[in-house]
PDB file of C-alpha atoms in Angstrom:
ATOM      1  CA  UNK Q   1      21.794   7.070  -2.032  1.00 41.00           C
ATOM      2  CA  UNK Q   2      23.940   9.708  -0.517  1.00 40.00           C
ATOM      3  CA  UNK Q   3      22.657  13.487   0.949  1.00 42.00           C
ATOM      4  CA  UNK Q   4      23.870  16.551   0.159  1.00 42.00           C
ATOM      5  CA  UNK Q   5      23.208  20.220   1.182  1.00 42.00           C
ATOM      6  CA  UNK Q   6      21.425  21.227  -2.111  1.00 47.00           C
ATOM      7  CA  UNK Q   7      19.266  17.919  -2.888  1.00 81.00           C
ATOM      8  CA  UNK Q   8      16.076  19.439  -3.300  1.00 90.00           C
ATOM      9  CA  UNK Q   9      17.246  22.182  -5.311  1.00 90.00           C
ATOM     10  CA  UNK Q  10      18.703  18.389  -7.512  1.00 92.00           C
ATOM     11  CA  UNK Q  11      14.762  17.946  -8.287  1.00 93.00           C
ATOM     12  CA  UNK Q  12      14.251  20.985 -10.198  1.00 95.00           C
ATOM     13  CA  UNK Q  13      12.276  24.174  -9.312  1.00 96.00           C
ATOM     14  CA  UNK Q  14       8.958  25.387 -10.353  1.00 96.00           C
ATOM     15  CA  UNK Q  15       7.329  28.768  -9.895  1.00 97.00           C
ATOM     16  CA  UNK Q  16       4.673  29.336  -8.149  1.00 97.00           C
ATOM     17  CA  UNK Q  17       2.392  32.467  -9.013  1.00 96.00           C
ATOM     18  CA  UNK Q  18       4.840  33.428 -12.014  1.00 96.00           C
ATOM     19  CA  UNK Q  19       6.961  34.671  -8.948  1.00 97.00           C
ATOM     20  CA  UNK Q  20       7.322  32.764  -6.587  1.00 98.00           C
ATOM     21  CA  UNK Q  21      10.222  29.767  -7.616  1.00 97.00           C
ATOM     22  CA  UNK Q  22      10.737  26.876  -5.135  1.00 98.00           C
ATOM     23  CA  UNK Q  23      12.292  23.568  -5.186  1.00 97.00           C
ATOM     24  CA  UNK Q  24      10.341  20.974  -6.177  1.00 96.00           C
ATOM     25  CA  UNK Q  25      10.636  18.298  -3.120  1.00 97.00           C
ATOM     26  CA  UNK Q  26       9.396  20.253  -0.059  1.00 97.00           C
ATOM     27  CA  UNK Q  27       8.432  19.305   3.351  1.00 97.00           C
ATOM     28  CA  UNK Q  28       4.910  19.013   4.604  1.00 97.00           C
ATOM     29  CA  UNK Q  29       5.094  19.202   8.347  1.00 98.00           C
ATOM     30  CA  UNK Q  30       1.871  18.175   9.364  1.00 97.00           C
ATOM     31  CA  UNK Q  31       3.682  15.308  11.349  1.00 96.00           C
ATOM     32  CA  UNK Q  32       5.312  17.030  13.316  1.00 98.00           C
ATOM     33  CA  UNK Q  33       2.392  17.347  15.968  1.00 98.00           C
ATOM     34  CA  UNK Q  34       1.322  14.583  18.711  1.00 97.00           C
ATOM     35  CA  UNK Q  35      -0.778  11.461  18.239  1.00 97.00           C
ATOM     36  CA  UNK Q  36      -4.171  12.431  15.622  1.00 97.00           C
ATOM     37  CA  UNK Q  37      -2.287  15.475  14.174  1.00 97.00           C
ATOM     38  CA  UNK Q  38      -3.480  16.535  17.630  1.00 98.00           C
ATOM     39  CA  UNK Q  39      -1.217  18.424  20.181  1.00 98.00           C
ATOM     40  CA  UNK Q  40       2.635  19.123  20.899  1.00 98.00           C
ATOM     41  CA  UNK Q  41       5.194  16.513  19.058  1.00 97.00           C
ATOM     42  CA  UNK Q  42       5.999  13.701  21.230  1.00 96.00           C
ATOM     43  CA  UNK Q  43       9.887  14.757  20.684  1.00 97.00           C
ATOM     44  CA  UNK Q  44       9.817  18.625  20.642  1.00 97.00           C
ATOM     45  CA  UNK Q  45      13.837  18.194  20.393  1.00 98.00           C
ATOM     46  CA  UNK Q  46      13.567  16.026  17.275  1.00 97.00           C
ATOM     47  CA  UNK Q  47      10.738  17.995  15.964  1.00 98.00           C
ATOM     48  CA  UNK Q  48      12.653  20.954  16.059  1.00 98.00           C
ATOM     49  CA  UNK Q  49      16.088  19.460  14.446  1.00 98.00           C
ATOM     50  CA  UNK Q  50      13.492  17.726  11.544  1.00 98.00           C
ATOM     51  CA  UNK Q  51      12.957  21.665  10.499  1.00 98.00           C
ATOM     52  CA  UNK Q  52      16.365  22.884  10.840  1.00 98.00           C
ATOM     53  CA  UNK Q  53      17.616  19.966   8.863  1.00 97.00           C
ATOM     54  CA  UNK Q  54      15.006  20.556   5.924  1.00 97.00           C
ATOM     55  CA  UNK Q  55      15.690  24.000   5.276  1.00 97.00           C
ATOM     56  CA  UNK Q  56      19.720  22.664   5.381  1.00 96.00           C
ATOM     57  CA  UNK Q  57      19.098  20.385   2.979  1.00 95.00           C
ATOM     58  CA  UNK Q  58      17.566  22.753   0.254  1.00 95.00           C
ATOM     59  CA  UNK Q  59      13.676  22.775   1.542  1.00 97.00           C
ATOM     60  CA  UNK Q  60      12.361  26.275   0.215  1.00 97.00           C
ATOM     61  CA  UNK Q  61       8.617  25.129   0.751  1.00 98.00           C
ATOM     62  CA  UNK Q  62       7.072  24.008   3.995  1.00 98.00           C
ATOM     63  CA  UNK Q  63       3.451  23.068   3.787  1.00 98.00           C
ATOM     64  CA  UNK Q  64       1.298  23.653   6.967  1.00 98.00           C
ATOM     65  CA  UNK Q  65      -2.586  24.821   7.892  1.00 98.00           C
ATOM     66  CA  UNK Q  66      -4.068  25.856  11.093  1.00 98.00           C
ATOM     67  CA  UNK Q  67      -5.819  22.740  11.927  1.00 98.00           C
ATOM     68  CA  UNK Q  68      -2.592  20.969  12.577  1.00 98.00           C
ATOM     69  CA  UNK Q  69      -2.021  21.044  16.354  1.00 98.00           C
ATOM     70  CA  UNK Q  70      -4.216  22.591  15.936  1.00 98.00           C
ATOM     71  CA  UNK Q  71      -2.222  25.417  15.551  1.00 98.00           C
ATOM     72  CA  UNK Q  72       0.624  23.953  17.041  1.00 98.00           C
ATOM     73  CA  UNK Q  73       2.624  23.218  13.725  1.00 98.00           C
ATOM     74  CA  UNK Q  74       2.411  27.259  12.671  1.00 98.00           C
ATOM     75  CA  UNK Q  75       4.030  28.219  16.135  1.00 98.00           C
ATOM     76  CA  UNK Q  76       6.765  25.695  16.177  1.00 98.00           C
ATOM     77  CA  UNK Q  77       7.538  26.155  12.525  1.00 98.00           C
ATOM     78  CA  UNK Q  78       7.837  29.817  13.520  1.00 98.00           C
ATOM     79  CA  UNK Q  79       9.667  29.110  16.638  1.00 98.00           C
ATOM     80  CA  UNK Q  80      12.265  27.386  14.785  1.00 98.00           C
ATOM     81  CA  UNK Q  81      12.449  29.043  11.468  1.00 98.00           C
ATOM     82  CA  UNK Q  82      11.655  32.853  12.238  1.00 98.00           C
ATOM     83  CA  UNK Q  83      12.451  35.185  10.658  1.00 98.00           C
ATOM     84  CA  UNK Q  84      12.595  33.372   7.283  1.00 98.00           C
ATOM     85  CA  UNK Q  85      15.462  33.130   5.064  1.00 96.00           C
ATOM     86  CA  UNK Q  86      14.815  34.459   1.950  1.00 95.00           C
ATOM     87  CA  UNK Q  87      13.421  32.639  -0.518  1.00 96.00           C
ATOM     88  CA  UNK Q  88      11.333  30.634   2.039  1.00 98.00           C
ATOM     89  CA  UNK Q  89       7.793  29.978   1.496  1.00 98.00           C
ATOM     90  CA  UNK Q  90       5.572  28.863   4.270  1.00 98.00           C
ATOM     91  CA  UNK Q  91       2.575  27.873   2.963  1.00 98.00           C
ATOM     92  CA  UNK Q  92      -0.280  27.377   5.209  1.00 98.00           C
ATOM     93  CA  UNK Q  93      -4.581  26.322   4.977  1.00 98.00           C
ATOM     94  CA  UNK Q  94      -7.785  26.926   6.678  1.00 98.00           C
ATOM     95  CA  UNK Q  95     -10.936  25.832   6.355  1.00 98.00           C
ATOM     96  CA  UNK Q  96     -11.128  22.590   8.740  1.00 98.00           C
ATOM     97  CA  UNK Q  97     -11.752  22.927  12.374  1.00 98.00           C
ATOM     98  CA  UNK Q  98     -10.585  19.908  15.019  1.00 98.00           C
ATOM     99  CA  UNK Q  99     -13.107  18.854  17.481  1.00 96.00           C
ATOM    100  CA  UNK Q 100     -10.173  16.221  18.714  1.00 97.00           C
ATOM    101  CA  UNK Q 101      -7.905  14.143  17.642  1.00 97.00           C
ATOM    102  CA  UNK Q 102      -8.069  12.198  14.259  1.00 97.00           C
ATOM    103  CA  UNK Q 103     -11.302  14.606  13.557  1.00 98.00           C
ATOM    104  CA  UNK Q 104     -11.755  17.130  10.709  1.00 98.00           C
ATOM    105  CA  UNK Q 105     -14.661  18.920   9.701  1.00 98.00           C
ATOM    106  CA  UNK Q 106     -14.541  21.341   7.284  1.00 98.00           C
ATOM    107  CA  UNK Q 107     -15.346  24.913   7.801  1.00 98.00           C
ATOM    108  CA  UNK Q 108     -15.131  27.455   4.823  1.00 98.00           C
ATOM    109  CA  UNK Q 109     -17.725  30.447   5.733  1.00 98.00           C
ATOM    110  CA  UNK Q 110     -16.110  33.763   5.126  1.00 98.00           C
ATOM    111  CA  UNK Q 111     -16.077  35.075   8.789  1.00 98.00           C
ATOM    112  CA  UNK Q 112     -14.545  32.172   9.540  1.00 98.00           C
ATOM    113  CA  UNK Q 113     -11.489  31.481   6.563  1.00 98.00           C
ATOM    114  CA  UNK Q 114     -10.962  35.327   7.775  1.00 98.00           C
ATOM    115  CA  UNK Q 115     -10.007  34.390  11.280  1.00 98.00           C
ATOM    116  CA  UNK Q 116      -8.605  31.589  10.436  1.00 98.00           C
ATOM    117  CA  UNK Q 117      -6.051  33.612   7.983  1.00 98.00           C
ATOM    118  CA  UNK Q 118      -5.155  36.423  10.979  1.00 98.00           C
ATOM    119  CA  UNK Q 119      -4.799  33.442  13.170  1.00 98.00           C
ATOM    120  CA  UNK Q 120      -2.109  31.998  10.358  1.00 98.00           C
ATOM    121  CA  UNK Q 121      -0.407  35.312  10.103  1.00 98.00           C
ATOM    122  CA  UNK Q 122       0.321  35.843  13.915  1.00 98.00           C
ATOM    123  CA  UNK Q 123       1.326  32.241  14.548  1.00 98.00           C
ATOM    124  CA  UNK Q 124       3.783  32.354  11.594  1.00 98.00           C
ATOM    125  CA  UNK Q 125       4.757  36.001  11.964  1.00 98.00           C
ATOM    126  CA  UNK Q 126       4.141  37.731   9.114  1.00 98.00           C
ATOM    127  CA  UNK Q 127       2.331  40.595   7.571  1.00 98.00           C
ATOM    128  CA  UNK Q 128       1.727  38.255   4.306  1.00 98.00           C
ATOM    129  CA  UNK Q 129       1.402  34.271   3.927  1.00 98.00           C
ATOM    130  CA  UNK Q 130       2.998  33.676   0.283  1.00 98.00           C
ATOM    131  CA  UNK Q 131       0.651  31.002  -0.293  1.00 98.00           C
ATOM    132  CA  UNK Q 132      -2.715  30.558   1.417  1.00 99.00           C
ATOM    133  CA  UNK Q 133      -4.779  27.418   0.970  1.00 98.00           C
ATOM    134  CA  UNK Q 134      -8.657  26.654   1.288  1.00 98.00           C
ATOM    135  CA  UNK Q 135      -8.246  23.199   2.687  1.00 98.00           C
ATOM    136  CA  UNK Q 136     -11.207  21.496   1.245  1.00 98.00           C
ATOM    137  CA  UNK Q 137     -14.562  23.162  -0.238  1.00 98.00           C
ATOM    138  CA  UNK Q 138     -17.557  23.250   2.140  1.00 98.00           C
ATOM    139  CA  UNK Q 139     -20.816  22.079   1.477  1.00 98.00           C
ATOM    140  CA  UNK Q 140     -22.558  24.372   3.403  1.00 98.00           C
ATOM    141  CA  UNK Q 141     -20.988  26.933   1.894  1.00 98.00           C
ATOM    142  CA  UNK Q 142     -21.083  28.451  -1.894  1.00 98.00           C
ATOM    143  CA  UNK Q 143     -17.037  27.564  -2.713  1.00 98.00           C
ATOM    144  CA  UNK Q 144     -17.801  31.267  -4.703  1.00 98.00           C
ATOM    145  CA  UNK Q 145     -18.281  32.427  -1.117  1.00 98.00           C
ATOM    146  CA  UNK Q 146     -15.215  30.791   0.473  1.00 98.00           C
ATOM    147  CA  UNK Q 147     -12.880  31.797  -2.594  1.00 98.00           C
ATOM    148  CA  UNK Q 148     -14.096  35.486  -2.628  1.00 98.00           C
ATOM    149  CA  UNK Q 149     -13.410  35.965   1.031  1.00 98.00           C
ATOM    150  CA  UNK Q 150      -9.588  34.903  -0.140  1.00 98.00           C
ATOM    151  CA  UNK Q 151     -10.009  37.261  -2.773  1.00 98.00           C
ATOM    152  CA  UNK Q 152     -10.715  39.656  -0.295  1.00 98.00           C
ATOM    153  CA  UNK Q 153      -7.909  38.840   1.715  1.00 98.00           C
ATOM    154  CA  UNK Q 154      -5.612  38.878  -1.002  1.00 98.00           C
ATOM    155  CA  UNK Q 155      -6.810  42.583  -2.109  1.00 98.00           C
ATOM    156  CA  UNK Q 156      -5.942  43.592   1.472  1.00 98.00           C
ATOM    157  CA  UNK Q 157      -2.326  42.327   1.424  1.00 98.00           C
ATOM    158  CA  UNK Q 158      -2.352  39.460   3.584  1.00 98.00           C
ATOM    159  CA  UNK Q 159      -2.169  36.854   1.215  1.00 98.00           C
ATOM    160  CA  UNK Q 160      -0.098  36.706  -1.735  1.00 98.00           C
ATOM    161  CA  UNK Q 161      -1.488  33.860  -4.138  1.00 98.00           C
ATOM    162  CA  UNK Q 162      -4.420  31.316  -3.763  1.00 98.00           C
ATOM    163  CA  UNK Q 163      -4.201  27.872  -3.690  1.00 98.00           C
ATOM    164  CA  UNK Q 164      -6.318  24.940  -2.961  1.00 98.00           C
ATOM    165  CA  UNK Q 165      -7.215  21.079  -1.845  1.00 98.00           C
ATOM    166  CA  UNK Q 166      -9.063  18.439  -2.505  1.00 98.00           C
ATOM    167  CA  UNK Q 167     -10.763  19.729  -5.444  1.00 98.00           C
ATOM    168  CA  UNK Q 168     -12.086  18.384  -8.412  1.00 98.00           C
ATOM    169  CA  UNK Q 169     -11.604  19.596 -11.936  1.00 98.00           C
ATOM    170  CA  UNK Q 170     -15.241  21.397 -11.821  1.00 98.00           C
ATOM    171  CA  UNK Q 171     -14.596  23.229  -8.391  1.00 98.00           C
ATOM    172  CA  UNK Q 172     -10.949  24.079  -9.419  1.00 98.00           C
ATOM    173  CA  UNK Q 173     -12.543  25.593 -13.101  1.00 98.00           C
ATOM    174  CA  UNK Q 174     -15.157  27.561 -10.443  1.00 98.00           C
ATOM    175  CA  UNK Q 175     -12.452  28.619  -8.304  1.00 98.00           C
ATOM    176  CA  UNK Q 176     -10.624  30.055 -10.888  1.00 97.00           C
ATOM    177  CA  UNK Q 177     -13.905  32.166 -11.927  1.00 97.00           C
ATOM    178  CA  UNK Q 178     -13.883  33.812  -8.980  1.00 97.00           C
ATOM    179  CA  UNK Q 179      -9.353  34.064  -7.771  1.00 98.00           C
ATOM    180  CA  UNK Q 180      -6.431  33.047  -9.136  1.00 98.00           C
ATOM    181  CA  UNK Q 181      -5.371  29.935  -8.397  1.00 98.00           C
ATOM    182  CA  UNK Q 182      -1.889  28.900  -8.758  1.00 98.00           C
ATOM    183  CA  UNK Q 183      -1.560  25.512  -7.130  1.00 98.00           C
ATOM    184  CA  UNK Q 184      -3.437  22.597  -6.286  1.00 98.00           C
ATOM    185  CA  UNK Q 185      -3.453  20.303  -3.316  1.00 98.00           C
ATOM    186  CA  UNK Q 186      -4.519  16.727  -4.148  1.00 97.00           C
ATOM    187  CA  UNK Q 187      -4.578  13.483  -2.688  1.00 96.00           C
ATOM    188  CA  UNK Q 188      -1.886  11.478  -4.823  1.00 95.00           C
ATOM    189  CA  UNK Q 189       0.632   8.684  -5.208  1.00 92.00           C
ATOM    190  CA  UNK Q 190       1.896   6.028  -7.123  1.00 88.00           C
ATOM    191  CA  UNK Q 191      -0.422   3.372  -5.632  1.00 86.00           C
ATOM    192  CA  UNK Q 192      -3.415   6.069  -5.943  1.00 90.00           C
ATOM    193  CA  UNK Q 193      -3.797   8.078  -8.704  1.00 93.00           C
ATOM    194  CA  UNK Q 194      -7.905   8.992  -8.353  1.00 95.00           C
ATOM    195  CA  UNK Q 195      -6.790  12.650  -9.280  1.00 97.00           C
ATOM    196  CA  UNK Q 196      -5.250  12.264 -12.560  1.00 97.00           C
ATOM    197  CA  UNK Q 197      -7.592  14.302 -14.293  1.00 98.00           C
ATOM    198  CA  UNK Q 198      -6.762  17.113 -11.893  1.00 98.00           C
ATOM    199  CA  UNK Q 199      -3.012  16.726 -12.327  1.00 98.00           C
ATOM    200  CA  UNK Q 200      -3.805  16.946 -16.207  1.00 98.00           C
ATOM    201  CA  UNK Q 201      -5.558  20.143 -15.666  1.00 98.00           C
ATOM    202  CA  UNK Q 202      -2.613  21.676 -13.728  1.00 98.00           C
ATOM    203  CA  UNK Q 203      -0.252  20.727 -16.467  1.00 98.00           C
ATOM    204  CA  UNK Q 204      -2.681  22.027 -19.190  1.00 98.00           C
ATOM    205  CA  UNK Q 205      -3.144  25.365 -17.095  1.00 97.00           C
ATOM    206  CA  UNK Q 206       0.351  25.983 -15.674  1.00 97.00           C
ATOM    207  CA  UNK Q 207      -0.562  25.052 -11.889  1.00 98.00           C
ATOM    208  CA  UNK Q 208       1.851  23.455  -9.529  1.00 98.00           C
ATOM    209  CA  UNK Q 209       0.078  19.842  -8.014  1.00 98.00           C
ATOM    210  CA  UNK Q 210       1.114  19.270  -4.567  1.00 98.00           C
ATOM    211  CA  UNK Q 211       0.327  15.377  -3.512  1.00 97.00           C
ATOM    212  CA  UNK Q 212      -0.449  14.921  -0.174  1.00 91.00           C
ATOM    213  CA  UNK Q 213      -0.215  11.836   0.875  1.00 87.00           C
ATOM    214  CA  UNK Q 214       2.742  10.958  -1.534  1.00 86.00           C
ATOM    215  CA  UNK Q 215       3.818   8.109  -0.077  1.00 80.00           C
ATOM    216  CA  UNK Q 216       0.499   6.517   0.775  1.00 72.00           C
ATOM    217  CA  UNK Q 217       0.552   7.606   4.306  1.00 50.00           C
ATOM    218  CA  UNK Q 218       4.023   5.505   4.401  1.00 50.00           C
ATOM    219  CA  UNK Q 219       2.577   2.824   3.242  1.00 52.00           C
ATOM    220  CA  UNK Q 220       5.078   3.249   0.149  1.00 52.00           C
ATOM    221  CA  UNK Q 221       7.933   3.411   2.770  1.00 54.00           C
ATOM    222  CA  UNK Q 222       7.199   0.044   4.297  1.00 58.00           C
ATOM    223  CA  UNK Q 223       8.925  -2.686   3.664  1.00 54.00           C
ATOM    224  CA  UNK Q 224       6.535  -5.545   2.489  1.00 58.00           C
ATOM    225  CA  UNK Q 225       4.274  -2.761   1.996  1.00 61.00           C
ATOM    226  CA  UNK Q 226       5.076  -1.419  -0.965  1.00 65.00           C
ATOM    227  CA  UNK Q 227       3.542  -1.694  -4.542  1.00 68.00           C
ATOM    228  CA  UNK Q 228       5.039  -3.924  -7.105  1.00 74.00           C
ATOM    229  CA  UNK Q 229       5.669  -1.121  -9.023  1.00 70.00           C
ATOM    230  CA  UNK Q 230       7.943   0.578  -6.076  1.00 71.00           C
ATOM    231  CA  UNK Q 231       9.200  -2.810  -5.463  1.00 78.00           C
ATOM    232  CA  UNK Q 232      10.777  -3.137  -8.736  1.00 79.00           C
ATOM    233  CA  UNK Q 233      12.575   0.260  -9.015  1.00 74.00           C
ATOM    234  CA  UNK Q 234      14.115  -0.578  -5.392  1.00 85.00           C
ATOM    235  CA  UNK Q 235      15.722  -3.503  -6.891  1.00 85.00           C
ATOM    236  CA  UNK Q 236      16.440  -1.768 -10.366  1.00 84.00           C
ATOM    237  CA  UNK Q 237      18.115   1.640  -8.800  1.00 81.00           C
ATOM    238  CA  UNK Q 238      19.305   0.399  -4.948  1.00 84.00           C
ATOM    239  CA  UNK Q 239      17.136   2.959  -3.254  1.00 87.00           C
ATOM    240  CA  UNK Q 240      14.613   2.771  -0.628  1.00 86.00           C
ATOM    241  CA  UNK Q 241      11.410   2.162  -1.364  1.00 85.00           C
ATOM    242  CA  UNK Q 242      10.530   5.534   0.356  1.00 87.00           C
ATOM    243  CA  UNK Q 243      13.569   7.097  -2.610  1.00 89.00           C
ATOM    244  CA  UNK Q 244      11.654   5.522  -5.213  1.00 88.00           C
ATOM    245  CA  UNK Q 245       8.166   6.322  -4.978  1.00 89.00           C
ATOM    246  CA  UNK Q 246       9.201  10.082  -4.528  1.00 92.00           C
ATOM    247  CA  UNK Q 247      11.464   9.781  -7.915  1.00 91.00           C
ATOM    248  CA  UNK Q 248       8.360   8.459  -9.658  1.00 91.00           C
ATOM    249  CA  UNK Q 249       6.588  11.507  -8.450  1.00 95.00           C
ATOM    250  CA  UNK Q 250       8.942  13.855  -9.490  1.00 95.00           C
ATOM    251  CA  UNK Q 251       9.367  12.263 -12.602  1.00 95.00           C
ATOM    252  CA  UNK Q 252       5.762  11.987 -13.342  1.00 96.00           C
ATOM    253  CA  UNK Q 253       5.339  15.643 -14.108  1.00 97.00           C
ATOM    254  CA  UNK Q 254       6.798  18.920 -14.192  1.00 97.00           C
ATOM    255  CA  UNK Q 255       4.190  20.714 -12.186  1.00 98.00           C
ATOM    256  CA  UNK Q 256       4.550  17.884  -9.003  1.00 98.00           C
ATOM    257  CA  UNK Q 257       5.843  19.693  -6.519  1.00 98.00           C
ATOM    258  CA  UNK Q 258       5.802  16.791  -3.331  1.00 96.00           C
ATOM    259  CA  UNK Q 259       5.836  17.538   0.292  1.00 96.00           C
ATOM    260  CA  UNK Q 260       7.076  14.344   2.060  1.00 95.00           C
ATOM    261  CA  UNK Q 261       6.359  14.775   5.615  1.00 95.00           C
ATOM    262  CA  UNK Q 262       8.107  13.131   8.669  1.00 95.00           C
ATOM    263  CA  UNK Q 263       9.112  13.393  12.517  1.00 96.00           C
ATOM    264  CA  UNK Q 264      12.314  11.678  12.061  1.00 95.00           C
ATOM    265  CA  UNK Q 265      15.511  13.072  10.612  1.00 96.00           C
ATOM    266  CA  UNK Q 266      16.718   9.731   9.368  1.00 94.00           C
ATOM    267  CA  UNK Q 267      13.485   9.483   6.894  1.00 93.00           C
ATOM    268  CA  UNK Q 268      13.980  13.580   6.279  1.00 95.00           C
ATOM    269  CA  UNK Q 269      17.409  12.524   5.026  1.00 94.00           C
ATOM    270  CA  UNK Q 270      16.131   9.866   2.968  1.00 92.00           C
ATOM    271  CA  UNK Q 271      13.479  11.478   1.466  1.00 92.00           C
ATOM    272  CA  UNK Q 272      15.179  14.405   0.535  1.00 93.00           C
ATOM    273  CA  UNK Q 273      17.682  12.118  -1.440  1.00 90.00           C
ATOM    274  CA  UNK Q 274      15.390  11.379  -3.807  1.00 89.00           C
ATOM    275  CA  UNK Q 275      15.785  14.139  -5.738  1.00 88.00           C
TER     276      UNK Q 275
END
């Protein structure tokens, strides 16, 4: 399957917000950090050329959050990328903090999802993140509480729309009491598919579905690691197995808007070609 400078523009767009179009095969670049999600990228070099190359090939979404590095992915996606060419939306998340490496716990008071947010907007460099995240509800915390300190945050210009991750239908129907909600983050893939009823809920209710996880952590990508599922569209279409379970993704609904994440540009490449 051959590359081209506008295959992820091939998959289609969606818009986010009502205003906000993108391509619908982004890049998530939570990869592109050390060992754990933890530190600077073992290849800084590669790292970089992995971002250049995205945008190149079409990318119009890049999916970060502050706990990646932490922090480190918002600075080098800024170092690389800034200023952004129009039509670029970096979208970022708080509301995990990272004792070390390989460790999240989730943090959604308001003080903090505030300072988390100004932290966001001087590591990425702008006055307004197009799409802010709450990465996962908090149980110590009323999710009416997390989502109206957004709200806040959106009334004061530095966010433009709401999104957010590993919710259920009920939270995401209590979300959207409280903010507007125009995407959702999910664990999701062809092998694991635990958040159907949320993706039916986005498609009911017009919200973009962003799996994470889309290829099963690579498992999908593997060879002799792949589903049988996977395994058979390889041998029906000639495509990797990486290809195919990102096809099924985009075919599996209009508001699926993946963000295949990787440190090398050989797998970029490939995964881009899916579209």
């Amino acid at each position: 399957m051959s590359t081209s400078l506008t295959c992820s523009a091939a998959a289609g767009t969606l818009t986010l917000g009502g205003d906000m179009p993108v391509n619908r095969l982004g890049f998530g670049a939570m990869r592109l950090t050390g060992a754990g999600i933890w530190g600077e990228p073992s290849d800084p070099a590669e790292a970089r050329r992995v971002l250049q190359r995205a945008v190149e090939l079409g990318v119009n979404f890049i999916d970060t959050a502050d706990s990646y590095g932490p922090e480190v992915n918002e600075r080098l996606i800024a170092d690389v990328l800034h200023p952004y060419s129009p039509g670029l939306v970096i979208a970022t998340k708080g509301g995990l903090i990272r004792p070390g490496p390989n460790v999240w716990e989730r943090k959604a008071d308001p003080a903090h999802l505030r300072q988390a947010c100004e932290g966001s907007l001087r590591r990425l460099k702008v006055s307004c993140i197009d799409l802010y995240q709450l990465h996962a509800p908090d149980p110590t915390v009323p999710l009416e509480d997390s989502l109206g300190e957004l709200a806040r945050l959106q009334t004061e210009g530095k966010i433009r729309h709401i999104g957010v991750s590993s919710f259920s239908v009920s939270e995401l129907q209590r979300a959207q009491r409280v903010v507007k909600v125009v995407s959702v983050q999910n664990r999701y893939n062809i092998a694991d598919r635990v958040h159907e009823p949320v993706l039916r809920y986005c498609e009911q209710h017009g919200l973009a579905f962003i799996p994470w996880y889309p290829l099963g952590a690579g498992a999908q990508a593997e060879p002799g690691r792949a589903s049988a599922e996977v395994t058979t569209m390889c041998t029906q279409h000639k495509v990797t197995a990486a290809q195919a379970a990102l096809a099924w993704l985009l075919a599996r609904s209009p508001v699926m808007l993946p963000i295949p994440g990787t440190a090398s540009l050989k797998h970029l490449e490939e995964n881009m070609a899916a579209a």
